[in-house]
Amino acid sequence: QLQLQESGPGLVKSSETLSLTCFISGGSIRRSNYYWAWIRQPPGKGLEWIGSFHYSGNTYYNPSLKSRVTISVDTAKEQFSLKLTSMTAADTAIYYCARELHYNSAPTAHDFDYWGQGTLVTVSS
Amino acid sequence: DIQMTQSPSSLSASVGDRVTITCRASQSISHYLNWYQQKPGKAPKLLIYAATSLQTGVPSRFSGSGSGTDFTLTVSSLQPEDFATYYCQESYSPLSRTFGQGTKLEMK
């Protein structure tokens, strides 16, 4: 059974950079039909996609965050990471990592079928 | 960018009721629409993918329909564990992934 687990600081100061890691167990990051994603949810609000990547190097970012986001992967350790720079109070959220399963029948179509439990990140001034 | 609009934003219902939630896309997304259920303090859970396909392990009282721009999630007979927030998500755009704003299903 695939499991995802986020790890990182629960508190980040304003203007600093957030670094989170997602550890994968029970599966491999190197599968052709899997992307791996970061999604966040401000307290009491809806879901916002941050970005997705494929181990081959294809990476897509939310245009509203693109200038501040980097997603990277360590295939040997079966983990991937998120860096979000210039944090503000608006970035306070629960951050989830998720597996993005792409369909063989339609390569761009996908769903998020496995999620980590999420980690709350609070930005302090 | 594709915009996803859910209605209603909140809904009160009773155990045993039939409930329908609607999701509308700002442009045609064919059948590339997913539905998720989220309970307080938990990660979202995939219920329906590709508009109509039930994810493994999801009870058959959940169903999805629609194509193009208009989609629905139906719960045929609400159970106590179904009170949660539901999100739609388009999987048509190759460069972005957009969720609806959510529909909170509450007990009447």
JSON list of N, CA and C in Angstrom, two decimals, chain B residues 18-76:
[
{"chain": "B", "resi": 18, "resn": "ARG", "atom": "N", "xyz": [-31.45, 11.73, -0.89]},
{"chain": "B", "resi": 18, "resn": "ARG", "atom": "CA", "xyz": [-30.70, 11.72, -2.15]},
{"chain": "B", "resi": 18, "resn": "ARG", "atom": "C", "xyz": [-30.18, 13.14, -2.36]},
{"chain": "B", "resi": 19, "resn": "VAL", "atom": "N", "xyz": [-28.89, 13.27, -2.60]},
{"chain": "B", "resi": 19, "resn": "VAL", "atom": "CA", "xyz": [-28.26, 14.58, -2.69]},
{"chain": "B", "resi": 19, "resn": "VAL", "atom": "C", "xyz": [-27.48, 14.69, -4.00]},
{"chain": "B", "resi": 20, "resn": "THR", "atom": "N", "xyz": [-27.56, 15.86, -4.60]},
{"chain": "B", "resi": 20, "resn": "THR", "atom": "CA", "xyz": [-26.82, 16.13, -5.83]},
{"chain": "B", "resi": 20, "resn": "THR", "atom": "C", "xyz": [-26.02, 17.41, -5.70]},
{"chain": "B", "resi": 21, "resn": "ILE", "atom": "N", "xyz": [-24.75, 17.34, -6.08]},
{"chain": "B", "resi": 21, "resn": "ILE", "atom": "CA", "xyz": [-23.85, 18.50, -6.10]},
{"chain": "B", "resi": 21, "resn": "ILE", "atom": "C", "xyz": [-23.44, 18.72, -7.54]},
{"chain": "B", "resi": 22, "resn": "THR", "atom": "N", "xyz": [-23.40, 19.99, -7.94]},
{"chain": "B", "resi": 22, "resn": "THR", "atom": "CA", "xyz": [-23.09, 20.33, -9.32]},
{"chain": "B", "resi": 22, "resn": "THR", "atom": "C", "xyz": [-21.74, 21.02, -9.44]},
{"chain": "B", "resi": 23, "resn": "CYS", "atom": "N", "xyz": [-21.05, 20.74, -10.52]},
{"chain": "B", "resi": 23, "resn": "CYS", "atom": "CA", "xyz": [-19.77, 21.39, -10.84]},
{"chain": "B", "resi": 23, "resn": "CYS", "atom": "C", "xyz": [-19.82, 21.83, -12.29]},
{"chain": "B", "resi": 24, "resn": "ARG", "atom": "N", "xyz": [-19.49, 23.10, -12.54]},
{"chain": "B", "resi": 24, "resn": "ARG", "atom": "CA", "xyz": [-19.52, 23.64, -13.89]},
{"chain": "B", "resi": 24, "resn": "ARG", "atom": "C", "xyz": [-18.14, 24.16, -14.26]},
{"chain": "B", "resi": 25, "resn": "ALA", "atom": "N", "xyz": [-17.67, 23.76, -15.44]},
{"chain": "B", "resi": 25, "resn": "ALA", "atom": "CA", "xyz": [-16.38, 24.23, -15.95]},
{"chain": "B", "resi": 25, "resn": "ALA", "atom": "C", "xyz": [-16.59, 25.43, -16.87]},
{"chain": "B", "resi": 26, "resn": "SER", "atom": "N", "xyz": [-15.60, 26.32, -16.90]},
{"chain": "B", "resi": 26, "resn": "SER", "atom": "CA", "xyz": [-15.70, 27.53, -17.71]},
{"chain": "B", "resi": 26, "resn": "SER", "atom": "C", "xyz": [-15.52, 27.26, -19.20]},
{"chain": "B", "resi": 27, "resn": "GLN", "atom": "N", "xyz": [-15.04, 26.06, -19.54]},
{"chain": "B", "resi": 27, "resn": "GLN", "atom": "CA", "xyz": [-14.95, 25.62, -20.92]},
{"chain": "B", "resi": 27, "resn": "GLN", "atom": "C", "xyz": [-15.10, 24.10, -20.92]},
{"chain": "B", "resi": 28, "resn": "SER", "atom": "N", "xyz": [-15.31, 23.53, -22.10]},
{"chain": "B", "resi": 28, "resn": "SER", "atom": "CA", "xyz": [-15.48, 22.09, -22.17]},
{"chain": "B", "resi": 28, "resn": "SER", "atom": "C", "xyz": [-14.23, 21.36, -21.70]},
{"chain": "B", "resi": 29, "resn": "ILE", "atom": "N", "xyz": [-14.43, 20.37, -20.82]},
{"chain": "B", "resi": 29, "resn": "ILE", "atom": "CA", "xyz": [-13.33, 19.56, -20.33]},
{"chain": "B", "resi": 29, "resn": "ILE", "atom": "C", "xyz": [-13.60, 18.07, -20.64]},
{"chain": "B", "resi": 30, "resn": "SER", "atom": "N", "xyz": [-14.45, 17.83, -21.65]},
{"chain": "B", "resi": 30, "resn": "SER", "atom": "CA", "xyz": [-14.80, 16.46, -22.00]},
{"chain": "B", "resi": 30, "resn": "SER", "atom": "C", "xyz": [-15.32, 15.75, -20.75]},
{"chain": "B", "resi": 31, "resn": "HIS", "atom": "N", "xyz": [-14.76, 14.60, -20.43]},
{"chain": "B", "resi": 31, "resn": "HIS", "atom": "CA", "xyz": [-15.19, 13.89, -19.22]},
{"chain": "B", "resi": 31, "resn": "HIS", "atom": "C", "xyz": [-14.08, 13.88, -18.17]},
{"chain": "B", "resi": 32, "resn": "TYR", "atom": "N", "xyz": [-13.15, 14.84, -18.27]},
{"chain": "B", "resi": 32, "resn": "TYR", "atom": "CA", "xyz": [-11.99, 14.83, -17.38]},
{"chain": "B", "resi": 32, "resn": "TYR", "atom": "C", "xyz": [-12.27, 15.61, -16.11]},
{"chain": "B", "resi": 33, "resn": "LEU", "atom": "N", "xyz": [-13.04, 14.99, -15.23]},
{"chain": "B", "resi": 33, "resn": "LEU", "atom": "CA", "xyz": [-13.51, 15.61, -14.01]},
{"chain": "B", "resi": 33, "resn": "LEU", "atom": "C", "xyz": [-13.47, 14.59, -12.87]},
{"chain": "B", "resi": 34, "resn": "ASN", "atom": "N", "xyz": [-12.88, 14.99, -11.77]},
{"chain": "B", "resi": 34, "resn": "ASN", "atom": "CA", "xyz": [-12.77, 14.12, -10.60]},
{"chain": "B", "resi": 34, "resn": "ASN", "atom": "C", "xyz": [-13.52, 14.72, -9.43]},
{"chain": "B", "resi": 35, "resn": "TRP", "atom": "N", "xyz": [-13.95, 13.86, -8.53]},
{"chain": "B", "resi": 35, "resn": "TRP", "atom": "CA", "xyz": [-14.63, 14.28, -7.28]},
{"chain": "B", "resi": 35, "resn": "TRP", "atom": "C", "xyz": [-13.88, 13.72, -6.07]},
{"chain": "B", "resi": 36, "resn": "TYR", "atom": "N", "xyz": [-13.75, 14.56, -5.06]},
{"chain": "B", "resi": 36, "resn": "TYR", "atom": "CA", "xyz": [-13.07, 14.18, -3.82]},
{"chain": "B", "resi": 36, "resn": "TYR", "atom": "C", "xyz": [-13.98, 14.48, -2.64]},
{"chain": "B", "resi": 37, "resn": "GLN", "atom": "N", "xyz": [-13.80, 13.69, -1.58]},
{"chain": "B", "resi": 37, "resn": "GLN", "atom": "CA", "xyz": [-14.48, 13.91, -0.31]},
{"chain": "B", "resi": 37, "resn": "GLN", "atom": "C", "xyz": [-13.43, 14.25, 0.74]},
{"chain": "B", "resi": 38, "resn": "GLN", "atom": "N", "xyz": [-13.69, 15.27, 1.54]},
{"chain": "B", "resi": 38, "resn": "GLN", "atom": "CA", "xyz": [-12.77, 15.62, 2.61]},
{"chain": "B", "resi": 38, "resn": "GLN", "atom": "C", "xyz": [-13.50, 15.76, 3.92]},
{"chain": "B", "resi": 39, "resn": "LYS", "atom": "N", "xyz": [-13.05, 15.03, 4.91]},
{"chain": "B", "resi": 39, "resn": "LYS", "atom": "CA", "xyz": [-13.59, 15.13, 6.26]},
{"chain": "B", "resi": 39, "resn": "LYS", "atom": "C", "xyz": [-12.66, 15.99, 7.11]},
{"chain": "B", "resi": 40, "resn": "PRO", "atom": "N", "xyz": [-13.19, 16.62, 8.16]},
{"chain": "B", "resi": 40, "resn": "PRO", "atom": "CA", "xyz": [-12.36, 17.53, 8.97]},
{"chain": "B", "resi": 40, "resn": "PRO", "atom": "C", "xyz": [-11.08, 16.87, 9.48]},
{"chain": "B", "resi": 41, "resn": "GLY", "atom": "N", "xyz": [-9.98, 17.57, 9.28]},
{"chain": "B", "resi": 41, "resn": "GLY", "atom": "CA", "xyz": [-8.69, 17.08, 9.76]},
{"chain": "B", "resi": 41, "resn": "GLY", "atom": "C", "xyz": [-8.08, 15.98, 8.93]},
{"chain": "B", "resi": 42, "resn": "LYS", "atom": "N", "xyz": [-8.69, 15.67, 7.80]},
{"chain": "B", "resi": 42, "resn": "LYS", "atom": "CA", "xyz": [-8.20, 14.57, 6.95]},
{"chain": "B", "resi": 42, "resn": "LYS", "atom": "C", "xyz": [-7.86, 15.08, 5.56]},
{"chain": "B", "resi": 43, "resn": "ALA", "atom": "N", "xyz": [-7.03, 14.31, 4.86]},
{"chain": "B", "resi": 43, "resn": "ALA", "atom": "CA", "xyz": [-6.72, 14.62, 3.47]},
{"chain": "B", "resi": 43, "resn": "ALA", "atom": "C", "xyz": [-7.93, 14.28, 2.59]},
{"chain": "B", "resi": 44, "resn": "PRO", "atom": "N", "xyz": [-8.05, 14.93, 1.46]},
{"chain": "B", "resi": 44, "resn": "PRO", "atom": "CA", "xyz": [-9.11, 14.56, 0.51]},
{"chain": "B", "resi": 44, "resn": "PRO", "atom": "C", "xyz": [-8.97, 13.11, 0.07]},
{"chain": "B", "resi": 45, "resn": "LYS", "atom": "N", "xyz": [-10.11, 12.53, -0.30]},
{"chain": "B", "resi": 45, "resn": "LYS", "atom": "CA", "xyz": [-10.16, 11.14, -0.76]},
{"chain": "B", "resi": 45, "resn": "LYS", "atom": "C", "xyz": [-10.83, 11.11, -2.12]},
{"chain": "B", "resi": 46, "resn": "LEU", "atom": "N", "xyz": [-10.20, 10.45, -3.09]},
{"chain": "B", "resi": 46, "resn": "LEU", "atom": "CA", "xyz": [-10.77, 10.35, -4.43]},
{"chain": "B", "resi": 46, "resn": "LEU", "atom": "C", "xyz": [-12.00, 9.46, -4.42]},
{"chain": "B", "resi": 47, "resn": "LEU", "atom": "N", "xyz": [-13.11, 10.00, -4.93]},
{"chain": "B", "resi": 47, "resn": "LEU", "atom": "CA", "xyz": [-14.36, 9.23, -5.01]},
{"chain": "B", "resi": 47, "resn": "LEU", "atom": "C", "xyz": [-14.65, 8.77, -6.44]},
{"chain": "B", "resi": 48, "resn": "ILE", "atom": "N", "xyz": [-14.62, 9.71, -7.36]},
{"chain": "B", "resi": 48, "resn": "ILE", "atom": "CA", "xyz": [-15.01, 9.49, -8.75]},
{"chain": "B", "resi": 48, "resn": "ILE", "atom": "C", "xyz": [-13.92, 10.08, -9.63]},
{"chain": "B", "resi": 49, "resn": "TYR", "atom": "N", "xyz": [-13.50, 9.34, -10.66]},
{"chain": "B", "resi": 49, "resn": "TYR", "atom": "CA", "xyz": [-12.56, 9.86, -11.64]},
{"chain": "B", "resi": 49, "resn": "TYR", "atom": "C", "xyz": [-13.15, 9.75, -13.03]},
{"chain": "B", "resi": 50, "resn": "ALA", "atom": "N", "xyz": [-12.66, 10.58, -13.91]},
{"chain": "B", "resi": 50, "resn": "ALA", "atom": "CA", "xyz": [-13.16, 10.61, -15.30]},
{"chain": "B", "resi": 50, "resn": "ALA", "atom": "C", "xyz": [-14.68, 10.71, -15.34]},
{"chain": "B", "resi": 51, "resn": "ALA", "atom": "N", "xyz": [-15.21, 11.54, -14.49]},
{"chain": "B", "resi": 51, "resn": "ALA", "atom": "CA", "xyz": [-16.63, 11.93, -14.42]},
{"chain": "B", "resi": 51, "resn": "ALA", "atom": "C", "xyz": [-17.57, 10.86, -13.90]},
{"chain": "B", "resi": 52, "resn": "THR", "atom": "N", "xyz": [-17.34, 9.59, -14.26]},
{"chain": "B", "resi": 52, "resn": "THR", "atom": "CA", "xyz": [-18.33, 8.57, -13.92]},
{"chain": "B", "resi": 52, "resn": "THR", "atom": "C", "xyz": [-17.75, 7.31, -13.27]},
{"chain": "B", "resi": 53, "resn": "SER", "atom": "N", "xyz": [-16.44, 7.18, -13.22]},
{"chain": "B", "resi": 53, "resn": "SER", "atom": "CA", "xyz": [-15.82, 5.95, -12.72]},
{"chain": "B", "resi": 53, "resn": "SER", "atom": "C", "xyz": [-15.62, 5.99, -11.21]},
{"chain": "B", "resi": 54, "resn": "LEU", "atom": "N", "xyz": [-16.13, 4.98, -10.54]},
{"chain": "B", "resi": 54, "resn": "LEU", "atom": "CA", "xyz": [-16.06, 4.90, -9.09]},
{"chain": "B", "resi": 54, "resn": "LEU", "atom": "C", "xyz": [-14.69, 4.37, -8.68]},
{"chain": "B", "resi": 55, "resn": "GLN", "atom": "N", "xyz": [-14.00, 5.11, -7.81]},
{"chain": "B", "resi": 55, "resn": "GLN", "atom": "CA", "xyz": [-12.71, 4.66, -7.32]},
{"chain": "B", "resi": 55, "resn": "GLN", "atom": "C", "xyz": [-12.90, 3.37, -6.50]},
{"chain": "B", "resi": 56, "resn": "THR", "atom": "N", "xyz": [-11.93, 2.49, -6.57]},
{"chain": "B", "resi": 56, "resn": "THR", "atom": "CA", "xyz": [-11.99, 1.23, -5.83]},
{"chain": "B", "resi": 56, "resn": "THR", "atom": "C", "xyz": [-12.25, 1.48, -4.35]},
{"chain": "B", "resi": 57, "resn": "GLY", "atom": "N", "xyz": [-13.22, 0.75, -3.81]},
{"chain": "B", "resi": 57, "resn": "GLY", "atom": "CA", "xyz": [-13.52, 0.84, -2.38]},
{"chain": "B", "resi": 57, "resn": "GLY", "atom": "C", "xyz": [-14.56, 1.87, -2.02]},
{"chain": "B", "resi": 58, "resn": "VAL", "atom": "N", "xyz": [-14.97, 2.69, -2.97]},
{"chain": "B", "resi": 58, "resn": "VAL", "atom": "CA", "xyz": [-15.98, 3.72, -2.69]},
{"chain": "B", "resi": 58, "resn": "VAL", "atom": "C", "xyz": [-17.37, 3.11, -2.82]},
{"chain": "B", "resi": 59, "resn": "PRO", "atom": "N", "xyz": [-18.24, 3.36, -1.85]},
{"chain": "B", "resi": 59, "resn": "PRO", "atom": "CA", "xyz": [-19.58, 2.75, -1.90]},
{"chain": "B", "resi": 59, "resn": "PRO", "atom": "C", "xyz": [-20.36, 3.13, -3.15]},
{"chain": "B", "resi": 60, "resn": "SER", "atom": "N", "xyz": [-21.17, 2.21, -3.60]},
{"chain": "B", "resi": 60, "resn": "SER", "atom": "CA", "xyz": [-21.92, 2.40, -4.85]},
{"chain": "B", "resi": 60, "resn": "SER", "atom": "C", "xyz": [-23.03, 3.43, -4.75]},
{"chain": "B", "resi": 61, "resn": "ARG", "atom": "N", "xyz": [-23.31, 3.93, -3.53]},
{"chain": "B", "resi": 61, "resn": "ARG", "atom": "CA", "xyz": [-24.31, 5.00, -3.42]},
{"chain": "B", "resi": 61, "resn": "ARG", "atom": "C", "xyz": [-23.78, 6.33, -4.00]},
{"chain": "B", "resi": 62, "resn": "PHE", "atom": "N", "xyz": [-22.48, 6.40, -4.24]},
{"chain": "B", "resi": 62, "resn": "PHE", "atom": "CA", "xyz": [-21.90, 7.56, -4.89]},
{"chain": "B", "resi": 62, "resn": "PHE", "atom": "C", "xyz": [-21.87, 7.32, -6.41]},
{"chain": "B", "resi": 63, "resn": "SER", "atom": "N", "xyz": [-22.26, 8.34, -7.17]},
{"chain": "B", "resi": 63, "resn": "SER", "atom": "CA", "xyz": [-22.18, 8.23, -8.61]},
{"chain": "B", "resi": 63, "resn": "SER", "atom": "C", "xyz": [-21.91, 9.60, -9.21]},
{"chain": "B", "resi": 64, "resn": "GLY", "atom": "N", "xyz": [-21.31, 9.59, -10.38]},
{"chain": "B", "resi": 64, "resn": "GLY", "atom": "CA", "xyz": [-21.01, 10.83, -11.08]},
{"chain": "B", "resi": 64, "resn": "GLY", "atom": "C", "xyz": [-21.55, 10.78, -12.49]},
{"chain": "B", "resi": 65, "resn": "SER", "atom": "N", "xyz": [-21.89, 11.96, -13.00]},
{"chain": "B", "resi": 65, "resn": "SER", "atom": "CA", "xyz": [-22.38, 12.05, -14.37]},
{"chain": "B", "resi": 65, "resn": "SER", "atom": "C", "xyz": [-21.95, 13.37, -14.98]},
{"chain": "B", "resi": 66, "resn": "GLY", "atom": "N", "xyz": [-22.13, 13.46, -16.29]},
{"chain": "B", "resi": 66, "resn": "GLY", "atom": "CA", "xyz": [-21.85, 14.71, -17.00]},
{"chain": "B", "resi": 66, "resn": "GLY", "atom": "C", "xyz": [-20.71, 14.61, -17.96]},
{"chain": "B", "resi": 67, "resn": "SER", "atom": "N", "xyz": [-20.64, 15.61, -18.82]},
{"chain": "B", "resi": 67, "resn": "SER", "atom": "CA", "xyz": [-19.54, 15.76, -19.77]},
{"chain": "B", "resi": 67, "resn": "SER", "atom": "C", "xyz": [-19.60, 17.17, -20.33]},
{"chain": "B", "resi": 68, "resn": "GLY", "atom": "N", "xyz": [-18.50, 17.60, -20.93]},
{"chain": "B", "resi": 68, "resn": "GLY", "atom": "CA", "xyz": [-18.47, 18.96, -21.46]},
{"chain": "B", "resi": 68, "resn": "GLY", "atom": "C", "xyz": [-18.20, 19.97, -20.36]},
{"chain": "B", "resi": 69, "resn": "THR", "atom": "N", "xyz": [-19.22, 20.70, -19.95]},
{"chain": "B", "resi": 69, "resn": "THR", "atom": "CA", "xyz": [-19.05, 21.72, -18.91]},
{"chain": "B", "resi": 69, "resn": "THR", "atom": "C", "xyz": [-19.84, 21.45, -17.64]},
{"chain": "B", "resi": 70, "resn": "ASP", "atom": "N", "xyz": [-20.79, 20.56, -17.66]},
{"chain": "B", "resi": 70, "resn": "ASP", "atom": "CA", "xyz": [-21.68, 20.36, -16.51]},
{"chain": "B", "resi": 70, "resn": "ASP", "atom": "C", "xyz": [-21.61, 18.94, -15.97]},
{"chain": "B", "resi": 71, "resn": "PHE", "atom": "N", "xyz": [-21.36, 18.86, -14.67]},
{"chain": "B", "resi": 71, "resn": "PHE", "atom": "CA", "xyz": [-21.15, 17.58, -14.01]},
{"chain": "B", "resi": 71, "resn": "PHE", "atom": "C", "xyz": [-21.92, 17.53, -12.69]},
{"chain": "B", "resi": 72, "resn": "THR", "atom": "N", "xyz": [-22.27, 16.31, -12.27]},
{"chain": "B", "resi": 72, "resn": "THR", "atom": "CA", "xyz": [-22.95, 16.15, -11.00]},
{"chain": "B", "resi": 72, "resn": "THR", "atom": "C", "xyz": [-22.37, 14.97, -10.22]},
{"chain": "B", "resi": 73, "resn": "LEU", "atom": "N", "xyz": [-22.37, 15.14, -8.91]},
{"chain": "B", "resi": 73, "resn": "LEU", "atom": "CA", "xyz": [-22.07, 14.06, -7.98]},
{"chain": "B", "resi": 73, "resn": "LEU", "atom": "C", "xyz": [-23.36, 13.79, -7.22]},
{"chain": "B", "resi": 74, "resn": "THR", "atom": "N", "xyz": [-23.77, 12.54, -7.20]},
{"chain": "B", "resi": 74, "resn": "THR", "atom": "CA", "xyz": [-25.01, 12.16, -6.51]},
{"chain": "B", "resi": 74, "resn": "THR", "atom": "C", "xyz": [-24.70, 11.13, -5.43]},
{"chain": "B", "resi": 75, "resn": "VAL", "atom": "N", "xyz": [-25.30, 11.33, -4.29]},
{"chain": "B", "resi": 75, "resn": "VAL", "atom": "CA", "xyz": [-25.29, 10.33, -3.22]},
{"chain": "B", "resi": 75, "resn": "VAL", "atom": "C", "xyz": [-26.72, 9.83, -3.11]},
{"chain": "B", "resi": 76, "resn": "SER", "atom": "N", "xyz": [-26.94, 8.57, -3.39]},
{"chain": "B", "resi": 76, "resn": "SER", "atom": "CA", "xyz": [-28.32, 8.07, -3.55]},
{"chain": "B", "resi": 76, "resn": "SER", "atom": "C", "xyz": [-29.07, 7.99, -2.22]}
]
